[in-house]
XYZ file of C-alpha atoms in Angstrom:
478
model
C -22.046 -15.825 6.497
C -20.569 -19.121 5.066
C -20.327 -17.688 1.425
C -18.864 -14.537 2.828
C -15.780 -15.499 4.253
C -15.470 -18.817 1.237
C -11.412 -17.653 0.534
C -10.632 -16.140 3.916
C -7.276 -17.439 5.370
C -6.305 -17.927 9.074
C -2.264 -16.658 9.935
C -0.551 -17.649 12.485
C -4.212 -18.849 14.576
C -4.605 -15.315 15.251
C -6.211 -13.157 12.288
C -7.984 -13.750 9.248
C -6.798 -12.649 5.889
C -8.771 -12.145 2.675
C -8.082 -11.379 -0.714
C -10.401 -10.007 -3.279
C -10.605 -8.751 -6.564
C -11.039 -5.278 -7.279
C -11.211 -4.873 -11.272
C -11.567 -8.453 -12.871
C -9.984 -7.118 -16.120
C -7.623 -4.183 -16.685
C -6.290 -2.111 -20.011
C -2.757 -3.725 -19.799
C -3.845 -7.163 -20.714
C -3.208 -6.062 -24.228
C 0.419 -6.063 -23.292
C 1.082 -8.544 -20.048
C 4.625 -7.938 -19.781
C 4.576 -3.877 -19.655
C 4.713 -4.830 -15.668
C 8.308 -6.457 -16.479
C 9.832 -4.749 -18.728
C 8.874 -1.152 -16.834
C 10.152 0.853 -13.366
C 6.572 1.112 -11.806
C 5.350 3.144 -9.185
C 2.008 2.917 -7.903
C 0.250 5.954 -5.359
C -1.381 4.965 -2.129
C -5.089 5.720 -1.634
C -5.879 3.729 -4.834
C -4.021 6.503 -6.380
C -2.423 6.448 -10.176
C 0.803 4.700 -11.824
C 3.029 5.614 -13.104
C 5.249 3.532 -15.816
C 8.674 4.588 -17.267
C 11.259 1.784 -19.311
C 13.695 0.208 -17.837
C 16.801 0.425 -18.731
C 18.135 -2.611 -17.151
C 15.308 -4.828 -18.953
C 15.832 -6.520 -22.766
C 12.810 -4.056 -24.673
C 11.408 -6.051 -27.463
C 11.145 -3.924 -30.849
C 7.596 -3.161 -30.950
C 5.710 -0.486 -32.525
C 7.169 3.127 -31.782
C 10.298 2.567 -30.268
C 10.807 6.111 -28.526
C 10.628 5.809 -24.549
C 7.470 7.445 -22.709
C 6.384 8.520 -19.222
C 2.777 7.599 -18.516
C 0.418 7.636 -16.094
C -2.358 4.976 -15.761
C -5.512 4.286 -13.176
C -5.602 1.499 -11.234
C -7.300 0.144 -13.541
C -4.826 0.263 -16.262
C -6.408 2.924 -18.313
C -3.547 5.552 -19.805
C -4.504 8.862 -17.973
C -1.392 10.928 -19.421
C 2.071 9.951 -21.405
C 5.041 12.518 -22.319
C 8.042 11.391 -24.404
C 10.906 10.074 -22.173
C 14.296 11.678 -22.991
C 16.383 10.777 -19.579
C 18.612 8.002 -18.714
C 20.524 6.932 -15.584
C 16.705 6.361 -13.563
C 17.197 5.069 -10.440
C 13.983 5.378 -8.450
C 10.423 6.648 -8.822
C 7.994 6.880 -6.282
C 4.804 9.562 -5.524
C 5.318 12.120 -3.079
C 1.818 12.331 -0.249
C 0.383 15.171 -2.814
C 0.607 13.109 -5.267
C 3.446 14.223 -7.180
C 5.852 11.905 -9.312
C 9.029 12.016 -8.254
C 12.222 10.341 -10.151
C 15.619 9.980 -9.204
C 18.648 9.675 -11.328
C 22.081 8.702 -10.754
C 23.414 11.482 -10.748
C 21.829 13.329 -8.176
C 19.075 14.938 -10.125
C 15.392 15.156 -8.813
C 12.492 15.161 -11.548
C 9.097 15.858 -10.333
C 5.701 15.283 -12.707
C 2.138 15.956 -12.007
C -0.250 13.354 -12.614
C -0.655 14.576 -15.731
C 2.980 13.724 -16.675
C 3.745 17.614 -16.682
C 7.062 18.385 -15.355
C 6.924 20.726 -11.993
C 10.440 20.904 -11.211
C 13.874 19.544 -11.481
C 16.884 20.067 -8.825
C 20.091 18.367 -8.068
C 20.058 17.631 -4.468
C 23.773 17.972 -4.063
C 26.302 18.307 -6.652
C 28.579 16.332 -4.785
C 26.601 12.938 -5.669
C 27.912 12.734 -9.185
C 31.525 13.440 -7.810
C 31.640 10.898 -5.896
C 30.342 8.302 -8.227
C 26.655 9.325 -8.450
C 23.659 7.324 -6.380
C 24.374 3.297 -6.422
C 20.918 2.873 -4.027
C 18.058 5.377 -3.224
C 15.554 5.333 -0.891
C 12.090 7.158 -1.071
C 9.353 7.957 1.331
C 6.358 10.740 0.172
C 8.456 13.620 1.615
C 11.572 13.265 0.001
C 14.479 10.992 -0.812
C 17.394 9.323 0.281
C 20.888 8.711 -1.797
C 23.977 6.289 -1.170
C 27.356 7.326 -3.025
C 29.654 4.819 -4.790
C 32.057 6.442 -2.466
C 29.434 5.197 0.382
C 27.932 9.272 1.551
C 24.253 9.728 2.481
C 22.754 12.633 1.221
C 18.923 12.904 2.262
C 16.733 15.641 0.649
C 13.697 16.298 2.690
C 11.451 17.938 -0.246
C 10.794 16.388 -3.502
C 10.501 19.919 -5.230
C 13.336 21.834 -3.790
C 16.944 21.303 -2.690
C 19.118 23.879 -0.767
C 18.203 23.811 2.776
C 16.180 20.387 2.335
C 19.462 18.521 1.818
C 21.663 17.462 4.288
C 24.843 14.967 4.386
C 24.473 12.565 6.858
C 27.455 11.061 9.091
C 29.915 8.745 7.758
C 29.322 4.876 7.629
C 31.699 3.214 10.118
C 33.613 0.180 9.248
C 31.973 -0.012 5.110
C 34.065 -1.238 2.507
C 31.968 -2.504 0.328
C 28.909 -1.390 -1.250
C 25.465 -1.495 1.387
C 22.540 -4.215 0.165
C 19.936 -1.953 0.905
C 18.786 1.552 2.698
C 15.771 2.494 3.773
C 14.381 6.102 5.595
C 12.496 5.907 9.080
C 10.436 9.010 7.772
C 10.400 11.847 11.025
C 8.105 12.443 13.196
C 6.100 15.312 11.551
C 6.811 17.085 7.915
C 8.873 19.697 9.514
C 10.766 17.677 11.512
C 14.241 17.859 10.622
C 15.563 14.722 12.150
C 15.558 11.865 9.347
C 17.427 8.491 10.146
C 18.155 6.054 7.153
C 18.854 2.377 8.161
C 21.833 0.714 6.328
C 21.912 -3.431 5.801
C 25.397 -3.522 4.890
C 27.177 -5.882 2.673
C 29.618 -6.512 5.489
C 26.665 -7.905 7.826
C 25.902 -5.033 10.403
C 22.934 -3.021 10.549
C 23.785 0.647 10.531
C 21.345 3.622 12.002
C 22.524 7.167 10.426
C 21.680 10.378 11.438
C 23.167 13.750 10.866
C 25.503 13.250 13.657
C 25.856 9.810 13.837
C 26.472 6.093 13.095
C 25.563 3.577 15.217
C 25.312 -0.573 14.923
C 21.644 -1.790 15.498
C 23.380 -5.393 17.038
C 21.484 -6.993 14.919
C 23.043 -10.336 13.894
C 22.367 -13.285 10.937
C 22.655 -10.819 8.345
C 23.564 -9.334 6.598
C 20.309 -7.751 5.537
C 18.721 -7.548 1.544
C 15.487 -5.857 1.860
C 13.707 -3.036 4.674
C 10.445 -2.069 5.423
C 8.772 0.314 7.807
C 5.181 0.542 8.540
C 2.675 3.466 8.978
C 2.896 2.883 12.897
C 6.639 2.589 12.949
C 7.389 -1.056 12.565
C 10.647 -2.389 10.864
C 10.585 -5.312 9.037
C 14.040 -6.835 8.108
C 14.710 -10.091 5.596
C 18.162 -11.361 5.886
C 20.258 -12.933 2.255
C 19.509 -16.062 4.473
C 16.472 -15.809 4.919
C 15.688 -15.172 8.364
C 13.380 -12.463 8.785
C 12.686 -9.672 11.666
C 10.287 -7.049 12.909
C 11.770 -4.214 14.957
C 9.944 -1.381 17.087
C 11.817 1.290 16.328
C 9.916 3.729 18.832
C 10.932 1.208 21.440
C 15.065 1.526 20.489
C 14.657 -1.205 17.700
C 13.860 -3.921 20.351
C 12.780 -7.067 17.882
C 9.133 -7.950 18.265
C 9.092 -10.956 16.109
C 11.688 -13.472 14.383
C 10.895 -16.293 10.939
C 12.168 -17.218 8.791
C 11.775 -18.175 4.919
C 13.065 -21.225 2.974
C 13.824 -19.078 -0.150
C 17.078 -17.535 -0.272
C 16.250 -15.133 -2.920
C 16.357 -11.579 -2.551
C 12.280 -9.996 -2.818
C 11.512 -8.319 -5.775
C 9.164 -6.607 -3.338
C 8.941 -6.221 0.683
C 5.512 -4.073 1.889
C 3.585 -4.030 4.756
C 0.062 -4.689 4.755
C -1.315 -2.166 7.322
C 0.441 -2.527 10.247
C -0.274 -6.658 10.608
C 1.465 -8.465 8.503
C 4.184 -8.399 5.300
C 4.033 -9.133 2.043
C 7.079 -10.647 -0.042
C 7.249 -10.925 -3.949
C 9.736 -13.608 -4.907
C 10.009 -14.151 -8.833
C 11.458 -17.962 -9.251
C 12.757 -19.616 -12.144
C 11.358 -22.998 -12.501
C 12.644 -26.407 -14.067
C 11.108 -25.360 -17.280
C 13.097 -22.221 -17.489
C 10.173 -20.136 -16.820
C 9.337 -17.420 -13.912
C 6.787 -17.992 -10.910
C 5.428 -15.144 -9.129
C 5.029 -15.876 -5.659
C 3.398 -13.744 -2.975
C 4.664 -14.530 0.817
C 2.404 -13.280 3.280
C 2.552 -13.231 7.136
C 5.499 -13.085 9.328
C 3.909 -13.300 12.837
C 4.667 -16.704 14.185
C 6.692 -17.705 10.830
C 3.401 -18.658 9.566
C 2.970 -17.786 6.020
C 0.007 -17.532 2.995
C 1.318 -18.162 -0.644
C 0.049 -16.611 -3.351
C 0.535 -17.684 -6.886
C 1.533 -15.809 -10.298
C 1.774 -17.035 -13.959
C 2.750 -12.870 -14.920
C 4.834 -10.021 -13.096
C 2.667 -8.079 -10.669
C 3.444 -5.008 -8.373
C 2.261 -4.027 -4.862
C 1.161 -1.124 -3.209
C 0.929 -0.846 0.403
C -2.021 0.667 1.813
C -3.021 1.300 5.857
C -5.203 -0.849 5.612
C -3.666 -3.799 3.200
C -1.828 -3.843 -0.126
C -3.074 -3.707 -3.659
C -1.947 -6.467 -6.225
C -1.704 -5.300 -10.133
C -1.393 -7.369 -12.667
C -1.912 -7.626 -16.379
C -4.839 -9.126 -16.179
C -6.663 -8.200 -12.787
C -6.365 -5.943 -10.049
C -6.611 -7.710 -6.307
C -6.333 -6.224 -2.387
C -5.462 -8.114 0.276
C -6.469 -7.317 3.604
C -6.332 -8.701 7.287
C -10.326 -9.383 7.984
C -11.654 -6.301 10.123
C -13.251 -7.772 13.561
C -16.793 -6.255 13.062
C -16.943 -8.661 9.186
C -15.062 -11.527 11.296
C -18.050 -11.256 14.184
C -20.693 -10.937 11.603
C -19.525 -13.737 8.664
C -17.078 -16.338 10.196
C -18.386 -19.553 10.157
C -21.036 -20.795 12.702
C -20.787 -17.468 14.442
C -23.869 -16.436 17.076
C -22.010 -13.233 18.004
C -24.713 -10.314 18.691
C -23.485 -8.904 15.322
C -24.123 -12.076 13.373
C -27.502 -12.481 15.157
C -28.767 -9.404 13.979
C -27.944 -10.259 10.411
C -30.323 -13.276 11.021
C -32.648 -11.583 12.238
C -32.465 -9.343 9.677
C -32.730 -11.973 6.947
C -35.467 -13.841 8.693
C -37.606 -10.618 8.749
C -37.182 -9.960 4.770
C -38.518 -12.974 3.961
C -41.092 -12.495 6.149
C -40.602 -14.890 9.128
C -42.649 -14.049 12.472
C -39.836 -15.743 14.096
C -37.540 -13.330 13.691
C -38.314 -11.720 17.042
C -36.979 -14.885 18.538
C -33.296 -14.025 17.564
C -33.537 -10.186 18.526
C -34.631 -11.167 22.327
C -31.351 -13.282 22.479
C -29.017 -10.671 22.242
C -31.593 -7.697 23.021
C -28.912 -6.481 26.136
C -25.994 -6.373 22.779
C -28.373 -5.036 20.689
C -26.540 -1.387 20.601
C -23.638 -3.098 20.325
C -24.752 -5.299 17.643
C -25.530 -2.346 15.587
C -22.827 -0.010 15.691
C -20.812 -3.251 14.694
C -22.854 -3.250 11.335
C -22.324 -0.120 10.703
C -18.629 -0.608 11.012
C -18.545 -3.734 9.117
C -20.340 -1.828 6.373
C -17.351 0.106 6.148
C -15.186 -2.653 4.758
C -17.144 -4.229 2.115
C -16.232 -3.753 -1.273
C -19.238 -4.900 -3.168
C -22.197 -2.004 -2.798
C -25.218 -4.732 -2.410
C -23.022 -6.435 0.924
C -22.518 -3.167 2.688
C -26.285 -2.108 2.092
C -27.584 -5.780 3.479
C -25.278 -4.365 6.599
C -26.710 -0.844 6.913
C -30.067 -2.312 6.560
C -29.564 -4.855 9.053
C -28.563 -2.117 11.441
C -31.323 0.252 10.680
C -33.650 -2.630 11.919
C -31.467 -3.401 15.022
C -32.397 0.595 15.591
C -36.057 0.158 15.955
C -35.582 -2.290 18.759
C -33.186 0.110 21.069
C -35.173 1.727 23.801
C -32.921 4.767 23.393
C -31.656 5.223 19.304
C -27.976 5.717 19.075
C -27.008 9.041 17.325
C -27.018 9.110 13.897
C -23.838 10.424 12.785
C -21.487 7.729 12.109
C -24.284 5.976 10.172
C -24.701 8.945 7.764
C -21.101 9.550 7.593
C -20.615 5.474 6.581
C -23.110 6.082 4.100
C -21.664 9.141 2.725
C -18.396 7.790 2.436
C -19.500 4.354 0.802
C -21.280 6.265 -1.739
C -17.956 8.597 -2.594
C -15.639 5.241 -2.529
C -17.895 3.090 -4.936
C -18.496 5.826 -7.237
C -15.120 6.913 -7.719
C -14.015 2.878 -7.996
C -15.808 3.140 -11.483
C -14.662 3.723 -15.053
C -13.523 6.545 -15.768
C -12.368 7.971 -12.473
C -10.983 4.239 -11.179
C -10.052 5.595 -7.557
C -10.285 2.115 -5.628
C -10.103 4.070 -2.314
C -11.499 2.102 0.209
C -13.502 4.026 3.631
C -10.460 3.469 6.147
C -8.142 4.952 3.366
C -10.794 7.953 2.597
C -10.948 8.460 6.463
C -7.060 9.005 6.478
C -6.645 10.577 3.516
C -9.753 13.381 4.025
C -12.394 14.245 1.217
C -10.272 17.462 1.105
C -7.060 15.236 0.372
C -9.403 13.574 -2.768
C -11.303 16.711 -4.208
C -7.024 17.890 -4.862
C -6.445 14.467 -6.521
C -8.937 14.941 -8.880
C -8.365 18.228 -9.456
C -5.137 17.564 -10.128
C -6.334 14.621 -12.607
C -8.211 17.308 -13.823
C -11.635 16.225 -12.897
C -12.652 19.708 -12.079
C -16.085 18.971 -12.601
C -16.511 16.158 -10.526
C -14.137 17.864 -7.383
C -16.243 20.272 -7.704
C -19.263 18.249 -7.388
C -18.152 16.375 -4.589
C -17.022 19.494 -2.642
C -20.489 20.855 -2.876
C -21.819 17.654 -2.310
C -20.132 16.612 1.657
């Protein structure tokens, strides 16, 4: 249990956070600054990313000098490229089948496949490049959202269509200068029509827009740089001050939690990890005239975990954590689940942990190992099912099986077996993640991400990677 949680992190006294390395060496260490001098987007569910120049960015002369769209795993390894001809990129982001979609200045939507095939292009209103094209976007995987130099939302609920998808929202009251940031509180259901963006205006005001109106969120101390909204509908908000807030916005934006941060620099990067916690990226120029990459993580209580960068990395949120890549490694951090914290925190004697002991004591062929069973025999159902769960979580294939075969023995003990189900789904489901984790296919989809995300949901993400084969394989297979 000891070695186990060696690196995990307490936040706030409350939860434990770990962070662990997924692939210890990716295909863009041959080129550590591709991270920095690119727009990157990376898909959830360990999906692809995708890489595009930046315009904004000084691009060494290097081999061939004409701009490319390409796709990588998560791993770094090139899945597709097609030459780049566009300017005036804005935004890129992947849409929840997967889809790229990019936004340019002008008001023009460009979707690619995986594969860096294009699907479809539309302008989502033609008014956009009248009144000074997009000067911010905002994405979520159903569509997009687009601020005006004249200072007009336009939101365009598809990311392969325009006409009915688009609409102009109300006008911004009392804006005079151009908004810090936007950011979409994605509706209730895909057909929902109802889409409110959130507005942290230069002026200091939080705005709330709808189609019909434009109300102040009272939120003072800003005004506000950076937005973030959570799978359960959480609103995290950093001020250019550095105060930082989390809103309920199912509860009329009522602030949960208040802290505040010493750096006054506006994030590179704001994402949730699940639903717990937030993660900042800060770069930082230091007295030597070179950049630090720092990682902020926490919020509740203003307590906060640093993590430390010598090279540019990007994040992807997950529901469950948030994936770190880098040029050298790829890393996900993750708030410890309870069923690993009752089985490996230190000097635990939970049931759970107990059973592991047992367990161990029994392998190595101990008579005592009884002893430790009859101690928790009344949690002993309990004990199990916890395994199982805990199994679940762990990335490396030889921790999870220690798990399932700790609560296989727990079984034999229970006057009445539980059912079977969950255990042969677990095992089912850590089989698909750690296969598809390897080279080639580098999928680092963990079980809670698989659970939301539905083996139906992967077998069209490989398909579309085309992987026929194996989707096919895996569709006969569950």
């Amino acid at each position: 249990g000891a070695a186990m949680s060696v690196g995990w992190q307490k936040l706030a006294d409350l939860f434990w956070y770990r962070r662990r390395e997924v692939y210890t060496a990716t295909h863009w260490g041959d080129d550590p600054d591709r991270l920095h001098r690119s727009l990157v987007a990376g898909a959830p569910y360990g999906g692809p990313v995708a890489t595009v120049r930046n315009e904004h960015v000084f691009q060494p002369l290097r081999g061939d000098v004409r701009p490319e769209l390409q796709t990588w795993t998560s791993a770094g390894r090139l899945i597709a490229s097609t030459p780049w001809a566009h300017t005036g990129l804005v935004a890129m982001g992947w849409s929840s089948q997967e889809r790229l979609f990019c936004v340019f200045e002008n008001g023009v939507v460009r979707t690619f496949s995986v594969m860096c095939e294009q699907l479809s292009a539309f302008t989502v209103d033609e008014r956009i490049a009248s009144e000074g094209g997009a000067v911010l976007t905002a994405l979520w995987p159903n569509g997009v959202a687009l601020l005006t130099r004249k200072h007009r939302l336009f939101v365009n609920a598809s990311v392969m269509r325009s006409g009915d998808a688009c609409q102009r929202l109300a006008e911004l009251k009392g804006v005079t200068k151009t908004p810090l940031c936007i950011c979409v509180l994605p509706p209730s259901s895909e057909d929902s029509g109802e889409i409110q963006v959130v507005v942290g205006t230069a002026e200091g005001p939080v705005l709330l827009v709808d189609r019909q109106d434009c109300r102040d969120l009272g939120l003072d101390e800003g005004p506000y740089v950076a937005f973030a909204v959570s799978p359960a509908g959480l609103l995290a908000c950093l001020s250019e001050s550095g105060v930082f807030k989390v809103l309920s916005v199912k509860d009329d934006f009522r602030v949960l939690d208040v802290a505040s941060l010493e750096c006054r620099k506006r994030p590179k990067q704001m994402v949730w990890c699940g639903d717990d916690c937030i993660a900042l990226y800060l770069a930082i120029a230091t007295p030597s005239d070179s950049m630090q990459h720092v990682l902020f993580v926490g919020g509740p209580k203003n307590d906060w975990i640093p993590y430390q960068y010598d090279t540019p990395v990007h994040l992807v949120s997950e529901c469950d954590g948030f994936r770190i890549l880098g040029p050298q490694k790829v890393e996900f951090v993750q708030r410890v689940p309870e069923s690993v914290e009752a089985i490996y925190s230190i000097g635990n004697c939970d049931p759970p942990a107990m059973l592991c002991f047992a367990h161990e004591r029994y392998e190595k062929g101990d008579v005592c190992a009884q002893e430790s069973l009859r101690i928790i025999r009344d949690d002993l159902a309990d004990a199990v099912a916890t395994c199982i769960d805990a199994a679940q979580h762990e990335h490396d294939p030889a921790n999870a099986t220690a798990l399932l075969e700790a609560a296989v023995f727990g079984r034999h003990f229970l006057n009445e077996p539980p059912d079977s189900a969950r255990f042969i789904e677990t095992c089912k489901n850590l089989r698909i993640c750690t296969q598809l984790r390897k080279a080639p296919i580098e999928i680092p989809i963990t079980v809670p991400q698989l659970e939301r995300l539905g083996v139906q949901g992967l077998i069209t993400r490989l398909a579309q990677r085309h992987k026929h084969l194996l989707a096919y394989r895996l569709g006969e297979w569950v």
